[in-house]
XYZ file of C-alpha atoms in Angstrom:
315
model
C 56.449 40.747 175.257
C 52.970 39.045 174.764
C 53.089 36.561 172.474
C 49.457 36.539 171.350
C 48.804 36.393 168.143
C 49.649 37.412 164.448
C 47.858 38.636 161.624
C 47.603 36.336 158.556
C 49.374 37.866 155.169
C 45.968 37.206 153.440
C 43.685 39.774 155.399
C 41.414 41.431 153.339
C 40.981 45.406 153.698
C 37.768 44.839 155.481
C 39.121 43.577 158.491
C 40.721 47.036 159.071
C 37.137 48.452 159.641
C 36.138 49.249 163.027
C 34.349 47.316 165.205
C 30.821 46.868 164.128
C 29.448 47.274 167.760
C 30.830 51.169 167.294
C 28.384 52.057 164.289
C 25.619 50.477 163.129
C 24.010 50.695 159.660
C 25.605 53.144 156.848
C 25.137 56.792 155.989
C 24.780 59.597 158.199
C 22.936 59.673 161.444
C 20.645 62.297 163.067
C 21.914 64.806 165.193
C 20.917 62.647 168.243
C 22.455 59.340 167.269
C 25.441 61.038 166.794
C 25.479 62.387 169.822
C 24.189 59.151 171.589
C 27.449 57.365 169.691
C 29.693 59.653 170.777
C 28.415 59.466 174.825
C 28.842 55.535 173.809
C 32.503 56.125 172.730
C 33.093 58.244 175.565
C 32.035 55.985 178.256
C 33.873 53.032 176.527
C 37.116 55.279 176.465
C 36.674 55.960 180.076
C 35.795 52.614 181.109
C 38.775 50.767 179.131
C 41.211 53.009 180.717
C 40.292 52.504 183.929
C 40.544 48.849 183.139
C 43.383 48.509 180.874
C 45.415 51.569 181.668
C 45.707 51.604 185.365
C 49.264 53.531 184.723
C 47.630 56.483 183.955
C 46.756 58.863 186.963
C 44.278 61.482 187.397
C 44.583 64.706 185.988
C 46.035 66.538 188.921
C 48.902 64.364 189.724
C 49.866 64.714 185.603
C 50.019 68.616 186.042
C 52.246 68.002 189.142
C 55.349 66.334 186.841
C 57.653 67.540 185.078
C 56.986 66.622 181.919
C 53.529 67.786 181.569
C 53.451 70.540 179.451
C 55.917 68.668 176.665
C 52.919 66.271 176.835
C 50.644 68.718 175.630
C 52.366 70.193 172.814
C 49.563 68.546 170.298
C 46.631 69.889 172.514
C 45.759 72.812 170.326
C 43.885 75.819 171.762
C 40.858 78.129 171.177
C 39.893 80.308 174.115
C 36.876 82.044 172.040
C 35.219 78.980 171.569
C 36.355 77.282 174.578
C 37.864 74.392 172.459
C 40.952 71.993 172.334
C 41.444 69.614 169.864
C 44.333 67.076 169.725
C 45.973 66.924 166.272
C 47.182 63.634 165.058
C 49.351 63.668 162.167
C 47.945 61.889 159.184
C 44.676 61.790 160.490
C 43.581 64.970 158.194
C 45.038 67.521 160.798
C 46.062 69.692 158.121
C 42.882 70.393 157.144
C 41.727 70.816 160.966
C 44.663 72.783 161.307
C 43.559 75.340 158.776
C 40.338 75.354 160.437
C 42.101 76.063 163.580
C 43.456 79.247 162.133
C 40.412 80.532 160.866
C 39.149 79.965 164.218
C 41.778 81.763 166.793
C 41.289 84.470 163.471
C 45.311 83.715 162.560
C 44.204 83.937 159.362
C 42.353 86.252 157.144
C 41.202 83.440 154.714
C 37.615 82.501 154.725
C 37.729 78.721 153.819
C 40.570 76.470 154.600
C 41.244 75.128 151.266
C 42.665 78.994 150.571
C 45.646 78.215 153.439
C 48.341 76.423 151.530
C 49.372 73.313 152.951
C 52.373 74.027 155.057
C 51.064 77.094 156.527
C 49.292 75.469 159.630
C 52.954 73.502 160.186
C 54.618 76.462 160.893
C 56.271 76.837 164.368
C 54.225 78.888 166.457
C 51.262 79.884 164.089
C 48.516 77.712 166.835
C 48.792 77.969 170.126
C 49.016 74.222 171.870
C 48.434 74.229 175.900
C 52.158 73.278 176.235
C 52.253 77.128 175.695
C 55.026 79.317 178.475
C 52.638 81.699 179.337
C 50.119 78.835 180.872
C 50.333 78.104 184.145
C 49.022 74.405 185.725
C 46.121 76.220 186.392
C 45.521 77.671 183.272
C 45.870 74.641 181.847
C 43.653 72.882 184.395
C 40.755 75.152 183.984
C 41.043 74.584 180.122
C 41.127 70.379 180.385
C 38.208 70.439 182.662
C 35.972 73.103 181.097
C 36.388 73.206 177.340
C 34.959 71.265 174.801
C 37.904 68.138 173.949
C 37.933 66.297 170.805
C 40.483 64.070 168.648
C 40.221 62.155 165.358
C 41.583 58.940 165.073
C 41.708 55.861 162.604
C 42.574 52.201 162.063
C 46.354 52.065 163.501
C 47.447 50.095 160.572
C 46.283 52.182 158.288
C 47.687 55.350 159.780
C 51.282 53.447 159.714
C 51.126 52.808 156.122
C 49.863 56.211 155.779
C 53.180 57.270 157.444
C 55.484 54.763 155.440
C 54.416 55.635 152.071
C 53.824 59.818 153.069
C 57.431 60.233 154.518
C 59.474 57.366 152.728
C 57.604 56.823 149.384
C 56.800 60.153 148.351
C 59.166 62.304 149.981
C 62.623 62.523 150.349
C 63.103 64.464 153.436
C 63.005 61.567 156.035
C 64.492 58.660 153.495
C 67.562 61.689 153.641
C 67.212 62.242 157.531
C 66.689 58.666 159.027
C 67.178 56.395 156.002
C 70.503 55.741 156.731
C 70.276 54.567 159.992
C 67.779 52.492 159.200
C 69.107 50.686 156.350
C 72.699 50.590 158.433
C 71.054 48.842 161.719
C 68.134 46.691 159.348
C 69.056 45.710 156.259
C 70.625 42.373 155.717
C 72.198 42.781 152.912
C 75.788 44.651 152.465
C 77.490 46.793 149.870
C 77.407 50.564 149.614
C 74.739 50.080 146.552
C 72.378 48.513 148.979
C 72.474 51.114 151.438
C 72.225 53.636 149.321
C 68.732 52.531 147.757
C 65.242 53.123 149.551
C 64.194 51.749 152.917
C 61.574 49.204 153.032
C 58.298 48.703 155.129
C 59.434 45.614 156.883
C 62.773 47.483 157.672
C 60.817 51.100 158.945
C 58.265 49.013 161.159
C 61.906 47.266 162.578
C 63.259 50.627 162.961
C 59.570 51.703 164.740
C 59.796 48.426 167.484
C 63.212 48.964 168.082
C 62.692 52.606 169.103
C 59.783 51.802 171.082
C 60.521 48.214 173.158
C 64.475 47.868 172.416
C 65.354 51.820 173.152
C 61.927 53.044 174.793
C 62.676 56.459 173.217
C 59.579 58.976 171.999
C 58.592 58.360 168.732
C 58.254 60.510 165.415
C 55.110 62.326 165.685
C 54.397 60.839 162.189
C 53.906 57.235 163.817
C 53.602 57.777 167.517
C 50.965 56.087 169.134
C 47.745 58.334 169.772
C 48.109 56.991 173.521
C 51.114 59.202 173.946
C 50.355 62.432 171.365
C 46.630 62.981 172.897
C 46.910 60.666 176.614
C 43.377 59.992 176.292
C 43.845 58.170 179.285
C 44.479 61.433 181.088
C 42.281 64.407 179.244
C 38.317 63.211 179.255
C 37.454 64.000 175.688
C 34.139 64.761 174.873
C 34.279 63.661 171.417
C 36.190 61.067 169.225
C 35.568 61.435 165.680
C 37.075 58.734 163.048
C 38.921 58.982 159.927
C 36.148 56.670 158.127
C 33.296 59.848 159.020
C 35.391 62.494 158.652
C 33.491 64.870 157.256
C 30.022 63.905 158.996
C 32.316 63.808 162.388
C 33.851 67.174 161.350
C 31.097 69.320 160.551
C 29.235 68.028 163.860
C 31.886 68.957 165.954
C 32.109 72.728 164.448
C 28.741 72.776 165.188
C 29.305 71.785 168.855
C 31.988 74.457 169.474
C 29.878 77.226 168.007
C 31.869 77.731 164.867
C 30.481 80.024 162.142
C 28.033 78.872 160.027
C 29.945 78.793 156.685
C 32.723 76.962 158.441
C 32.846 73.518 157.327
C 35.344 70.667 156.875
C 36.585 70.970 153.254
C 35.475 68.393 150.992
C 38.079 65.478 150.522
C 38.839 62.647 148.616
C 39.317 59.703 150.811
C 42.858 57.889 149.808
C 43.522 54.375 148.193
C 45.486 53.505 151.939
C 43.591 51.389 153.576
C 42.796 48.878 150.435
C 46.712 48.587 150.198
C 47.115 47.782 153.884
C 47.073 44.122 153.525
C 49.605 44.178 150.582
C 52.272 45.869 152.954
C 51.489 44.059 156.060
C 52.230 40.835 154.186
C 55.975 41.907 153.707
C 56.568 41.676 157.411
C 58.120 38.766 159.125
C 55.527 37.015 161.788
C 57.562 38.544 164.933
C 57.526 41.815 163.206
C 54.199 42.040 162.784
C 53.517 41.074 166.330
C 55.658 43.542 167.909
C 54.039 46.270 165.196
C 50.764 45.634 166.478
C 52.174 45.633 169.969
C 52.962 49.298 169.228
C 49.753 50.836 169.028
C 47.936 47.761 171.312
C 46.224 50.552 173.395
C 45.044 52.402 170.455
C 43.623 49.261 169.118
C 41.537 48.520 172.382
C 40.519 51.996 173.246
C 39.386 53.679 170.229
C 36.987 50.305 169.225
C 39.572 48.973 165.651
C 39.527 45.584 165.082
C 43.027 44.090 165.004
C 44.102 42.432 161.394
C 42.890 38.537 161.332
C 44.875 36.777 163.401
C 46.225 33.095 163.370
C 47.468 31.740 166.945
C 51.475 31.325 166.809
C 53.467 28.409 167.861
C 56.617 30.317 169.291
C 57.177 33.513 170.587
């Protein structure tokens, strides 16, 4: 493993922006700069993986493995509009999803706020390209003539996101892979200390391990956007981020040839990324290498600056 660098406990929220070089100035931008930033994040995306991600091959020789259509299982499709867009969990796909439904008419609802949350999760209600019934050529065709587009945000941020979604406010994965955590990571013993909630420090342990110790495919929760949308692979034509949403959103559906009355609902943005700092500083130095390790490529492709960083003196 690299031993570059780790983040300082005292980094501030704004250092969890991205990269000013990716958007200048505030507020929204006319329908050409947008579409000048997003040729300018399209060529960087291309350029950095020919650079940094050499392991990636082209296209063809991806639809030639095995593998390829469990690969795709997050590529959602939309033949009438000649769309795919790569969901990301916690990176507002719900709401995309529900657009997605109104789109591929799965739905007979109007607006996506009348869906109820947990209808777009259901097995089977979109159609991904990892589909049976598409052939290599099918999904060939698709990859190199429809419209591609993913949203993404600060990998940090979308960790947290994660932790405090699945562990702090639900009780479904604290009941499904709590235990094994707290069995493998916690330090201290006794049946009353493993039956009490898991920790940040001890999920992001649980995160490395499965990803350098194990190498084993993560939750889709926490996965690295790398491996859910292999951006390395599929040339997307647009890359919106979780900081413009809803300017990013409403551009795209415009792109695609959605209806008119189809926007992205309105949204209130959460409190996670000003409490990013606070639960970074609970991790040990080597964790917090190794964490950022994780989603490195995510980092350097999608433009996010990495937390403030002091140089360490072992590795």
């Amino acid at each position: 493993m690299v031993g570059l660098l780790v983040a300082c406990n005292m980094a501030s929220a704004e250092t969890l922006r991205p990269a000013a070089i990716d958007r200048p100035g505030n507020g929204s931008l006319r329908a050409d700069e947008w579409r000048a930033l997003q040729a300018a994040r399209q060529e960087f995306l291309a350029r950095s993986c020919r650079i940094l991600a050499g392991r990636h091959g082209p296209l063809g020789a991806f639809l030639a493995t095995k593998e390829f259509t469990r690969r795709l299982q997050h590529l959602l499709v939309d033949d009438e509009h000649r769309a795919i867009y790569c969901y990301v969990p916690k990176v507002a796909c719900t709401n995309w999803k529900r657009i997605w439904m109104i789109l591929t008419n799965k739905t007979s609802a109007e607006s996506p706020d009348a869906i109820p949350s947990h209808v777009p999760h259901t097995t089977n209600v979109l159609r991904s390209l990892a589909d049976s019934s598409y052939t290599a050529d099918d999904v060939r065709t698709r990859l190199s003539t429809y419209t591609k587009f993913l949203f993404v945000r600060h990998p940090m941020e979308r960790l947290v996101s994660a932790f405090r979604n699945k562990f702090e406010k639900s009780s479904q994965f604290s009941k499904s892979i709590g235990p094994e955590i707290l069995r493998k990571f916690r330090k201290s013993s006794g049946e009353s200390s493993l039956n009490s909630n898991v920790t940040f420090s001890e999920f992001v342990s649980y995160v490395v391990d499965r990803k350098f110790r194990r190498r084993e495919v993560l939750n889709e929760h926490w996965e690295a956007y790398t491996d859910l949308c292999l951006p390395c692979i599929v040339s997307y034509d647009y890359v919106g981020k979780y900081d413009t949403l809803k300017e990013d959103s409403d551009r795209i559906l415009e792109e695609i040839g959605a209806p008119d009355g189809l926007r992205f609902p309105a949204f209130v943005r959460s409190a996670t990324a000003s409490l990013v700092p606070r639960y970074l500083s609970t991790l040990p130095p080597s964790e917090l290498r190794f964490a950022t390790d994780v989603y490195k490529m995510d980092f350097l492709l999608f433009q996010y600056q990495f937390p403030i960083f002091r140089n360490l003196t072992s590795t």
